[in-house]
XYZ file of C-alpha atoms in Angstrom:
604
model
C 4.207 -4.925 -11.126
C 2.888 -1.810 -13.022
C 0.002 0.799 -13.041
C -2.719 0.163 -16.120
C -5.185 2.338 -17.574
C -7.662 2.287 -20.436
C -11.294 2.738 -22.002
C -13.883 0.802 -24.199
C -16.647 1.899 -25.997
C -15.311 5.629 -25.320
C -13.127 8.342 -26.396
C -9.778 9.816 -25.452
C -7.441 11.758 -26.971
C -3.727 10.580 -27.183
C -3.114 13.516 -24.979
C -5.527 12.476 -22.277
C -3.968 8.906 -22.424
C -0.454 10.197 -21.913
C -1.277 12.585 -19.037
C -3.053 9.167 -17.360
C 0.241 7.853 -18.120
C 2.255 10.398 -16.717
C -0.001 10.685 -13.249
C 0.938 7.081 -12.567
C 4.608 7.050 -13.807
C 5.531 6.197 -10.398
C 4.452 3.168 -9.817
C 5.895 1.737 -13.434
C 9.126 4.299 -14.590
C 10.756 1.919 -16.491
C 8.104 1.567 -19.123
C 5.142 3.370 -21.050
C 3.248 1.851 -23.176
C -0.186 1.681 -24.952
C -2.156 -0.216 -27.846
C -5.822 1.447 -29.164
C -8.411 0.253 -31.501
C -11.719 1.969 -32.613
C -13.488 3.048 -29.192
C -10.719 1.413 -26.900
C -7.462 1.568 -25.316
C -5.362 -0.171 -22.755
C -2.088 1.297 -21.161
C 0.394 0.303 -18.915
C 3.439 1.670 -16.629
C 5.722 -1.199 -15.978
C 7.849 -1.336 -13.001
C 10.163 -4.387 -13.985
C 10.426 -7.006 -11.486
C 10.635 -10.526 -13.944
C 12.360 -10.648 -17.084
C 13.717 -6.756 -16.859
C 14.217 -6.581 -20.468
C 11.513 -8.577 -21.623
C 7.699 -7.962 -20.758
C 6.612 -5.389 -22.834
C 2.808 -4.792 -22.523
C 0.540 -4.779 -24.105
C 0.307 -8.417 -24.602
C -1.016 -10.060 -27.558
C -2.198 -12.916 -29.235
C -2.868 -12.342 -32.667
C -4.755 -9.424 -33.603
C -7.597 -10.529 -31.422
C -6.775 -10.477 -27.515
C -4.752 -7.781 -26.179
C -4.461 -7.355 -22.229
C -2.521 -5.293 -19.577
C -1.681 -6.877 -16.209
C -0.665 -4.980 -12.924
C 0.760 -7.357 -10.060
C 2.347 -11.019 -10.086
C 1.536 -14.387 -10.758
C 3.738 -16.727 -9.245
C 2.875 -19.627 -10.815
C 3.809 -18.085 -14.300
C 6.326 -21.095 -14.617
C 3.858 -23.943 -14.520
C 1.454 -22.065 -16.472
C 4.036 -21.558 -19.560
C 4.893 -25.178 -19.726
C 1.055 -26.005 -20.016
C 0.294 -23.695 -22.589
C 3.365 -24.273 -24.360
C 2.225 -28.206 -24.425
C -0.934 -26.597 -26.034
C 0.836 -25.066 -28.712
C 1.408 -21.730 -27.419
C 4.879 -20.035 -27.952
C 6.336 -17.219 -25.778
C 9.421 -15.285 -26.408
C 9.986 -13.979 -22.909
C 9.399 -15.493 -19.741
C 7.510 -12.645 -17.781
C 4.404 -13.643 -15.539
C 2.362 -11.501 -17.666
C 2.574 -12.942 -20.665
C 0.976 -15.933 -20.319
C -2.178 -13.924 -19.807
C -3.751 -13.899 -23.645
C -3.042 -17.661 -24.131
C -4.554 -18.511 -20.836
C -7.493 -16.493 -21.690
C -7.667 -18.181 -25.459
C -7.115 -21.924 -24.020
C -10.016 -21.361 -21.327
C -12.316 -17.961 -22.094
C -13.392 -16.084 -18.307
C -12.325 -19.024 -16.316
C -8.665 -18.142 -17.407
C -8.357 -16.089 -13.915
C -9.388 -19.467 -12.056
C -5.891 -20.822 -12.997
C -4.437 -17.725 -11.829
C -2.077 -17.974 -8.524
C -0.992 -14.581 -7.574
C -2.192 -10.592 -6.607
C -3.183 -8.681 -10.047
C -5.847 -6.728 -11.761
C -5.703 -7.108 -15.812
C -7.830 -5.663 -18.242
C -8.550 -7.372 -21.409
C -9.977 -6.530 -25.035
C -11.294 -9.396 -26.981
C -11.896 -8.339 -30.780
C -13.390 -11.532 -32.105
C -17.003 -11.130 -32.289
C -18.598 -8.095 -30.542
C -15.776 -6.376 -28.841
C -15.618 -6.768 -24.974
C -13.443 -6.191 -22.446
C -12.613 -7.754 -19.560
C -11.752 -6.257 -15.890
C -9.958 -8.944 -13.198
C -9.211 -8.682 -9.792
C -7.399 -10.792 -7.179
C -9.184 -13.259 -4.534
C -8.221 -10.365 -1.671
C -8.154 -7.282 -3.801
C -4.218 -6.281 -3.229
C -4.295 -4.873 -6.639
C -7.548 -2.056 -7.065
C -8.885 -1.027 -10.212
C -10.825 2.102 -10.253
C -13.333 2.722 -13.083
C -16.172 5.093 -14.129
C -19.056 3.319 -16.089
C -21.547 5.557 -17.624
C -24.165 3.857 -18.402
C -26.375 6.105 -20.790
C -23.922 6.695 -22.664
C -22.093 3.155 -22.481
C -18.602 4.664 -21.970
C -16.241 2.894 -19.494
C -12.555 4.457 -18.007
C -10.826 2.815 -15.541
C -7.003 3.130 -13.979
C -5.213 1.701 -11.168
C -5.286 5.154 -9.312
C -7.890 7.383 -8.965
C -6.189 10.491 -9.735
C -4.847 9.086 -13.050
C -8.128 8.328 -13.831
C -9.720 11.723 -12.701
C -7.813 13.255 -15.621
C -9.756 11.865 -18.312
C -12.081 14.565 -19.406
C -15.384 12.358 -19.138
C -14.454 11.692 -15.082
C -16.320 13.808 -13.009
C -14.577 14.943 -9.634
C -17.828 15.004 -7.490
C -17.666 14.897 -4.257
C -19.885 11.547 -2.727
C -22.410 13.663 -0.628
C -22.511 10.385 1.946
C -18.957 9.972 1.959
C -17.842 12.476 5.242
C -20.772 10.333 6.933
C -18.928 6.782 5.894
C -15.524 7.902 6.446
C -15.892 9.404 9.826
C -17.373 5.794 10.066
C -15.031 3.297 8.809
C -11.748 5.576 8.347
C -12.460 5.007 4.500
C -15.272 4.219 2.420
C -16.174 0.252 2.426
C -17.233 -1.794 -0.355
C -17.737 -0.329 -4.007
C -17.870 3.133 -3.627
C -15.142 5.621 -3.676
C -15.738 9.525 -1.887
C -16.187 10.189 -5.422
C -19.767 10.333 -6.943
C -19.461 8.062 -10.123
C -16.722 6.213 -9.497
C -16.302 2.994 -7.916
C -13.620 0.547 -7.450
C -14.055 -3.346 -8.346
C -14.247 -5.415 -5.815
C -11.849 -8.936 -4.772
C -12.629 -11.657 -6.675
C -14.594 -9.736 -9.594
C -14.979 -10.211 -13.285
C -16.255 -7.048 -15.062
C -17.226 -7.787 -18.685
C -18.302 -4.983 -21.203
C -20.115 -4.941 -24.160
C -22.006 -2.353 -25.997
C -25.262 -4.750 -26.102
C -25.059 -5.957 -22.287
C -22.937 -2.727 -20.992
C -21.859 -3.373 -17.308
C -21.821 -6.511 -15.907
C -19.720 -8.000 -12.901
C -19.475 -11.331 -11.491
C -18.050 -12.862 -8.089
C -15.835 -15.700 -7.761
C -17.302 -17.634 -4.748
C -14.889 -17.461 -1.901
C -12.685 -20.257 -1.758
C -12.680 -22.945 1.152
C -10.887 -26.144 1.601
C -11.526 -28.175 4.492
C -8.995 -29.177 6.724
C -8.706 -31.524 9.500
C -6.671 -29.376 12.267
C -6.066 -31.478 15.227
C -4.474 -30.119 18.333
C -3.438 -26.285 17.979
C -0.193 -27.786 17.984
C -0.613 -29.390 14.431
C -2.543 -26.276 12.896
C 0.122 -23.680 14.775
C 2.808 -26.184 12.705
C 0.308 -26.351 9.484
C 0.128 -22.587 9.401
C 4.611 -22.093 9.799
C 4.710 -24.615 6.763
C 2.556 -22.775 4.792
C 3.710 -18.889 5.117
C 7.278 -20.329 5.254
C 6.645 -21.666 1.424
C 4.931 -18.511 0.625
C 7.814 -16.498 1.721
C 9.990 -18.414 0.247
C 8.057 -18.048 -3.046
C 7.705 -14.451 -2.995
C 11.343 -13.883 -2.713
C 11.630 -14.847 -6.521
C 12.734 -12.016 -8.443
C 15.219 -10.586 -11.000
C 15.540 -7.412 -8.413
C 16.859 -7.559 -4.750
C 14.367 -8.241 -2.216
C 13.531 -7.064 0.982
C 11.508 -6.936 3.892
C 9.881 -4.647 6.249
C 10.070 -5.358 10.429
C 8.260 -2.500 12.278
C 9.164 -4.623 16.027
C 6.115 -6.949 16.180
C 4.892 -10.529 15.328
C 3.994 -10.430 11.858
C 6.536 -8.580 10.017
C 9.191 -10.281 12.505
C 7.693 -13.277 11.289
C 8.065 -12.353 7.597
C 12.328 -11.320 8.274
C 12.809 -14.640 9.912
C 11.318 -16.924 7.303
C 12.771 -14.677 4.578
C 16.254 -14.760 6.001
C 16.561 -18.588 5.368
C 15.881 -18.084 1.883
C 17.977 -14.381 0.840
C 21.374 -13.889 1.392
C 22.106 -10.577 2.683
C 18.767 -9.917 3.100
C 18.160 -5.769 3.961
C 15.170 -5.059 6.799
C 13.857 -1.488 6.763
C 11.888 -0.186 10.135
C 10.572 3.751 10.441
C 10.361 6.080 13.691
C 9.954 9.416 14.596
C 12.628 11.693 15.262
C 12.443 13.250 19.119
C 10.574 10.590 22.047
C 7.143 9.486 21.300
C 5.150 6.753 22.428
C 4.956 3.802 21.137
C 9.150 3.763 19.736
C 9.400 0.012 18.617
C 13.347 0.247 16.822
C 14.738 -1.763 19.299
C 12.623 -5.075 18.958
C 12.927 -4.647 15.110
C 16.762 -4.077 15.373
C 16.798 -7.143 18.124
C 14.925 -9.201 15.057
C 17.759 -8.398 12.342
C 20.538 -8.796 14.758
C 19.235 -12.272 14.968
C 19.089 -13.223 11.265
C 22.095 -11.223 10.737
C 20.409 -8.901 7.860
C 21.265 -5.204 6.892
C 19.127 -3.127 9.406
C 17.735 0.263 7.623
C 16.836 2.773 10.502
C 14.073 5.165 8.983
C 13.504 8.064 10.636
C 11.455 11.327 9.505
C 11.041 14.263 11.418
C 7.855 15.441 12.714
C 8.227 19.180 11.450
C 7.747 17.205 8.190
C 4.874 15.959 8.658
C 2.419 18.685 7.009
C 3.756 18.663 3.770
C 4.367 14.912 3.614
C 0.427 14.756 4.521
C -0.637 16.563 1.410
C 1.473 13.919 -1.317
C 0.144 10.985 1.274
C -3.600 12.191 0.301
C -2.819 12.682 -3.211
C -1.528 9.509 -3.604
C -4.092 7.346 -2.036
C -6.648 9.883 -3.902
C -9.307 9.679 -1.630
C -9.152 10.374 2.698
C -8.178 7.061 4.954
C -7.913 8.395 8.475
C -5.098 5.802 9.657
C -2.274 8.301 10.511
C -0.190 5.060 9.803
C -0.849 6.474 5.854
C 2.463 9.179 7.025
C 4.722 6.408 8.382
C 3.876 3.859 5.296
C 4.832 6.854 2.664
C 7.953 7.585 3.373
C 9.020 4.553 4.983
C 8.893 2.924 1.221
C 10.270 5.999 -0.463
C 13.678 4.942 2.088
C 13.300 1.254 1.153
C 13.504 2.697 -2.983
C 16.153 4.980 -2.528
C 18.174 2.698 -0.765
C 17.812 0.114 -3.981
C 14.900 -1.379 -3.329
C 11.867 -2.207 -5.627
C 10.320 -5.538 -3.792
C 9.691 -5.376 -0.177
C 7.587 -8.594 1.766
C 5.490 -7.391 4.513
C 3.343 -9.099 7.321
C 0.500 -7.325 6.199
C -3.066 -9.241 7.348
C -2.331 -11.221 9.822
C -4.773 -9.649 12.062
C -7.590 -9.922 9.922
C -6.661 -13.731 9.391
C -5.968 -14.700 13.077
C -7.697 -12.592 15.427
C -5.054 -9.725 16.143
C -7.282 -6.853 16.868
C -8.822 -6.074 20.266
C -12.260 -5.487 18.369
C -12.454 -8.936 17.412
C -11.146 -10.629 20.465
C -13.753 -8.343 22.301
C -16.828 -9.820 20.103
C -15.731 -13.239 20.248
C -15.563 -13.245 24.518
C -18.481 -11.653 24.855
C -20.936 -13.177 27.142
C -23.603 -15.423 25.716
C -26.571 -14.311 24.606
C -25.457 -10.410 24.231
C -24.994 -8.233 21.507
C -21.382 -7.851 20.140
C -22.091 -6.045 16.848
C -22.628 -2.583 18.248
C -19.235 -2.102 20.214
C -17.513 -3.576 17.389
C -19.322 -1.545 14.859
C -17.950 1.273 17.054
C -14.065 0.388 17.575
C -14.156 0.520 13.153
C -15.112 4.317 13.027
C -12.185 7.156 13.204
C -14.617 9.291 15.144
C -17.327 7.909 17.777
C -20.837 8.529 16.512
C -21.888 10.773 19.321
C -18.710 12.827 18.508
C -18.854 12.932 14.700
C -22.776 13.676 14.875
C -22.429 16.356 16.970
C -19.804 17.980 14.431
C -22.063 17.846 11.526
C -23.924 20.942 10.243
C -27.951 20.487 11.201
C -28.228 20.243 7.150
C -25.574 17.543 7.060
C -27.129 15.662 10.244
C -30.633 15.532 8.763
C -29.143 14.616 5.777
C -27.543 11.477 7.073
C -30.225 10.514 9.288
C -32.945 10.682 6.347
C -30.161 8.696 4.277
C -28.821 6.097 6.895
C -25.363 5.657 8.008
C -22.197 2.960 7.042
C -22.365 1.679 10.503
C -26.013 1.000 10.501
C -25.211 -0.642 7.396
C -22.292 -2.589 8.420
C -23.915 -3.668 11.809
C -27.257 -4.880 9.921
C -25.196 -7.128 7.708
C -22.896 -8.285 10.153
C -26.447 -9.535 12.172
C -27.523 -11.300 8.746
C -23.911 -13.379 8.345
C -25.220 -16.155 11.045
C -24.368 -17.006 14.718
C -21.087 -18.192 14.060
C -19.163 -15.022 15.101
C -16.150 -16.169 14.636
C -16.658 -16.637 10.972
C -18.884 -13.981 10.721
C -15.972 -11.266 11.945
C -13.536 -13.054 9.160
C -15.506 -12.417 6.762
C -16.454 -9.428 6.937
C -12.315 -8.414 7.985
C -10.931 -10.121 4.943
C -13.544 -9.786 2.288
C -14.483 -6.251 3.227
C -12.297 -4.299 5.520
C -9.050 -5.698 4.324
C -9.569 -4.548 0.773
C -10.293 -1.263 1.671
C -8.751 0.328 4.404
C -5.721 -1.833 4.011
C -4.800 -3.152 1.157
C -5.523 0.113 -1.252
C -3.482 2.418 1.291
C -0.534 -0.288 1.138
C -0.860 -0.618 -2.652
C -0.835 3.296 -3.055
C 1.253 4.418 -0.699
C 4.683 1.681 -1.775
C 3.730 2.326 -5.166
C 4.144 6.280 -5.272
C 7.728 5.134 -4.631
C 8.422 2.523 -7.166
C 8.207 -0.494 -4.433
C 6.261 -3.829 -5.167
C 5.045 -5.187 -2.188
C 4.225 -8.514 -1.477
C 2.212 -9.971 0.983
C 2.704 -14.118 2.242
C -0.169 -13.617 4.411
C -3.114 -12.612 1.511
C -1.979 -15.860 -0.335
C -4.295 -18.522 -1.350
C -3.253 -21.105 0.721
C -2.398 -18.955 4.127
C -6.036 -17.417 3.533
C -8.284 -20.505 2.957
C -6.460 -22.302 6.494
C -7.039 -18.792 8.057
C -11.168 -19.082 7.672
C -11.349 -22.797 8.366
C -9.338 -22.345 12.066
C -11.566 -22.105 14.753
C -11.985 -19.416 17.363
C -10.110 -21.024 19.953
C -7.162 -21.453 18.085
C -6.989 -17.471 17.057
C -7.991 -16.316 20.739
C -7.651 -17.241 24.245
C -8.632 -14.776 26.521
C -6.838 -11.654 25.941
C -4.396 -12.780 23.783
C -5.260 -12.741 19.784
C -3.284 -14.420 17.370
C -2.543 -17.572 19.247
C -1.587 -20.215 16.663
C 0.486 -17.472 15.291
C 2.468 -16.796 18.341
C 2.419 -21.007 18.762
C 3.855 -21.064 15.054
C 6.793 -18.045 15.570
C 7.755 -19.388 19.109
C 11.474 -20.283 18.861
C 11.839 -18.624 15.725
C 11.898 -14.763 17.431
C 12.783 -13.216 20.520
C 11.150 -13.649 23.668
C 10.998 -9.609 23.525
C 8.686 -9.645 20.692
C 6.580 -12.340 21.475
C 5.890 -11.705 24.988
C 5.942 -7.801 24.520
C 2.188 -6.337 24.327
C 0.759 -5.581 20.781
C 0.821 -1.785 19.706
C 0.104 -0.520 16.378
C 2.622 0.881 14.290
C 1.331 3.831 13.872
C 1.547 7.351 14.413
C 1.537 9.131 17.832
C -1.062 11.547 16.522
C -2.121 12.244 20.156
C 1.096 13.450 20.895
C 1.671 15.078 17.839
C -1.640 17.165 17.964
C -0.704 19.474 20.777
C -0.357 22.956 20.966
C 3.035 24.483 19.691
C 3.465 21.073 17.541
C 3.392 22.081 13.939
C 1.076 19.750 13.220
C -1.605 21.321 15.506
C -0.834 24.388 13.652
C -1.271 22.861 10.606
C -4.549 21.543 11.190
C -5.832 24.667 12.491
C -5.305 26.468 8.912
C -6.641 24.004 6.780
C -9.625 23.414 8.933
C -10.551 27.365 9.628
C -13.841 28.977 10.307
C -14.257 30.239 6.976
C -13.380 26.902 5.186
C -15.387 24.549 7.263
C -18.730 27.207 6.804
C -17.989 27.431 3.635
C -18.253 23.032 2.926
C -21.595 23.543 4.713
C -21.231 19.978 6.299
C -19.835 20.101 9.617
C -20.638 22.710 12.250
C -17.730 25.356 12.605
C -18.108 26.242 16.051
C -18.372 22.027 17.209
C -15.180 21.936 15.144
C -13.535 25.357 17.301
C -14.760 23.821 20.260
C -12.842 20.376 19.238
C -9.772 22.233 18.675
C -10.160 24.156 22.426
C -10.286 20.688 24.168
C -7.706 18.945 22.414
C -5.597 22.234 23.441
C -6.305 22.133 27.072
C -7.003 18.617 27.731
C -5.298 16.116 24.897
C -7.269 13.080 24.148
C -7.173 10.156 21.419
C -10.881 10.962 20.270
C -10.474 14.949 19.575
C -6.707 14.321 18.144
C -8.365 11.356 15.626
C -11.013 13.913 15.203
C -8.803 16.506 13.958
C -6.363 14.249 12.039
C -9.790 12.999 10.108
C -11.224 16.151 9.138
C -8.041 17.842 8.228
C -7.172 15.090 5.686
C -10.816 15.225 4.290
C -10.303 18.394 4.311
C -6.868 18.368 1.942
C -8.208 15.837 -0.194
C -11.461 18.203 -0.988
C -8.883 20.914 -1.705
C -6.664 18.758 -3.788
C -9.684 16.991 -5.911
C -13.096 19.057 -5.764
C -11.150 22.727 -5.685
C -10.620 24.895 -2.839
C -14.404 26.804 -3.624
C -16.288 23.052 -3.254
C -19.333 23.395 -1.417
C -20.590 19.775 -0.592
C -23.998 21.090 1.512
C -26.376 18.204 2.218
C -28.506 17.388 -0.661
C -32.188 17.959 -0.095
C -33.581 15.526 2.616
C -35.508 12.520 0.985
C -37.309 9.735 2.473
C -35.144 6.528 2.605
C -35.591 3.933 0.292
């Protein structure tokens, strides 16, 4: 697992590359290193997981192919012993360095032999000089890059505000981006809330050349078919398969260990993990004080059960303001899950307690139905239209709410423009009539990626912590999209084969108990005399929010007035969402921004 930066076809000054360097140092201290040729460079932090003293990057093969890699590939093993059959010789046995020989024996199909989460960045030197950008089937390792394509100069880095710091980055703000966030919680798809920069997608090969310039490819989405039977059979098809996966991801030179917040999936995760680590270590997080939503005691029930080390994290509200401001540097651009708080500094007490691989239950919702958006869109009544409610339950702030906050220069700008959701909801009409399928596609191959799988990346990183995810594997993923609707949701109740699959293996607590995000009570939180609430109320003053020119200061006075008097979940996510856009504009565009609507133009 490291952090990897680079350019082609551009300049940067040794300087620039080591302050890239430095800005991700976290997510690879026990290693810096680089390799640069005429117009190029490739970097790398390492955070050593396989082969500790082996692995140095850049990897090479010959003079010609050099690569960095960030992530794992688990099925490094098999791939050695085939290239070594070739003729190939290693002299370590990281998973990375099979990566030049693989690309040698079989050019930009190399990735299709790939079995694992990464994003690598190659340089070929024979011929024209290109480089190559890869990303993983689900996208649990982004790459960020800026592609400019006058002047045919390409950065890129695994964080955005590593790669912010090369000169030749612009920090502009994305004038549509309060619009789509406000929408979707954080941007969708491509773009980043930064004008110029854009983030490759799952599945992707970017190949660059200074004849051809930008050009990215998609790997078709993978799908097997399988012959399911009774839920029965698929609820026991789908235990086999994460309990391999588990078992696989617990290979590591470094102790592993696993995260249980109190519900299905992560429980899940422990129990399957336990038969495979000795003295395996469980972390869960709360909140200091009595809040809603307290789930300790079904996590600690879980590890009393499997007989692991149980790590009660616990953080203290009052905290909470100036954790907020390293939570939005790190993830370098706003995501309005308050969750972002909890998932910071719950890793940075898995790392000081030892830890650099943790195995979380991440995705099962998206794979089996979990959230109450998707089990309302799948029982809704024949013949009516699902998309809009659903479109609805994505955004952090209700349209009607987050229009009525805008400026009138911001609101005519985003009508003239169009918003995410009409986007989203015109595209979700155009998948087909299976909805279903329709609402897994769009939750693994869009949402997953980014809302989820960028903030989980980011935020475990900042403390040194690989984590690894059974349910974003191949073989979990591809059953996943083949199971019918019936076997994900009945009624009510989403995630049935998954229940089917854990029943005997957890408590009768967890599985009966009703699902609850792990989250944070922001609700709560957000009250008056909370420092939070106080908090909020500075960063988002009269003066500031005029001064932005987007949102309408006295709609965002009158928010703060109702959430004092009469506490709701809409106002609270309100606030939480514009004080973190807020931060980040502070933190990234400079305290004296102004991001006022661009001149209204008639849509394309």
């Amino acid at each position: 697992m490291c952090r990897i930066f680079g350019h082609f076809d551009a300049e940067a000054t040794p300087h620039e590359l080591k302050t890239v360097a430095a800005l991700q140092r976290h997510g690879g201290p026990d290693a810096q290193t680089q390799a640069a040729g005429a117009g190029w460079a490739l970097g790398n932090n390492r955070l050593a997981i396989m082969d500790l003293d082996a692995g140095d990057q850049p990897y090479r093969l010959g003079d010609h192919i050099v690569a960095v890699f960030n992530g794992e590939i688990y099925n490094h093993a098999e791939l050695r012993r085939k290239l070594t059959a070739k003729g190939h010789t290693f002299t370590d046995t990281c998973d990375g360095s099979i990566i030049p020989a693989l690309y040698a024996e079989y050019g930009r199909e190399f990735v299709e032999h790939l079995d694992g989460m990464y994003s690598i960045a190659l340089v070929d030197l024979r011929g024209e000089p290109t480089m190559l950008l890869v990303t993983d089937e689900v996208g649990m390792k982004p790459l960020y890059y800026h592609w400019n394509a006058s002047a045919r100069h390409l950065y890129f880095s695994s964080e955005l505000p590593a790669l912010l710091s090369f000169r030749d980055v612009p920090a502009r703000p994305w004038e549509p981006g309060l619009d789509a966030y406000l929408a979707t919680k954080t941007p969708f798809g491509e773009q980043t809330m930064f004008d110029g920069i854009a983030v490759l997608p799952p599945a992707a090969t970017a190949s660059f050349t200074r004849s051809g310039g930008l050009r990215i490819t998609r790997r078709p989405v993978r799908n097997a078919p399988f012959a399911h039977g009774d839920a029965a059979e698929a609820a026991s098809h789908v235990l086999a398969s994460l309990r391999e996966e588990v078992h696989r991801l617990t290979l590591a030179d470094v102790p592993v260990s696993t995260i249980t917040s109190g519900g299905l999936d992560s429980s899940l995760m422990t129990a399957l993990a336990a038969g495979k680590v000795t003295d395996l270590h469980t972390f869960n997080i709360a909140y200091r004080g009595t809040w809603p939503s307290d789930e300790r005691a079904f996590a600690r029930e879980v590890s009393e059960r499997y007989g692991t080390q149980y790590h009660q994290v616990e953080i203290d509200p009052a905290s909470f303001p100036s954790l907020l401001s390293d939570v939005v540097w790190h993830l370098g651009q706003p995501n309005a899950d308050p969750i972002t708080l909890s998932t910071y500094a719950l890793f940075a007490a898995v790392r000081d307690a030892g830890f650099k691989v943790a195995i979380t239950g991440d995705a099962a919702d998206e794979l089996f139905g979990g959230y109450d958006r998707i089990k309302a869109a799948v029982n809704a009544p024949s013949g009516t239209d699902w998309v809009p409610d659903y479109v609805e339950a994505l955004a952090a702030v209700p349209r009607s709410l987050r229009e009525s906050l805008y400026s009138p220069e911001y609101r005519s700008f985003t009508a003239a423009h169009g918003s995410s959701s009409d986007a989203i909801a015109e595209s979700l009409r155009a998948s087909g009539t299976d909805t279903m399928a329709t609402l897994t596609a769009f939750e693994i191959g869009v949402r997953l990626p980014a809302y989820h799988l960028r903030r989980v990346d980011h935020l475990s990183m900042s403390a040194s912590v690989e984590v690894r995810l059974p349910f974003c594997q191949p073989s979990v993923v591809q059953y996943a999209r083949s199971i019918p609707a019936e076997f994900k949701i009945s009624g009510d109740k989403g995630k049935k084969i998954l229940y089917e699959a854990a029943a005997g293996l957890l408590p009768d607590s967890v599985l009966n108990r009703p699902k609850q995000p792990f989250t944070l009570p922001v609700t709560a939180m957000l009250r008056p005399g909370q420092p939070l609430m106080e908090y909020a109320r500075d960063i988002l003053s009269p003066a500031t929010v005029r001064r932005r020119g987007q949102l309408d200061p006295h709609q965002v006075d009158a928010l703060f007035r109702a959430q004092a008097t009469a506490p709701s979940d809409p106002a609270a996510m309100a606030i939480w969402s514009l004080m973190v856009h807020e931060i980040w504009l502070q933190q990234f565009c400079g305290p004296a921004a102004r991001t006022a609507a661009l001149p209204v133009e008639s849509p394309r």
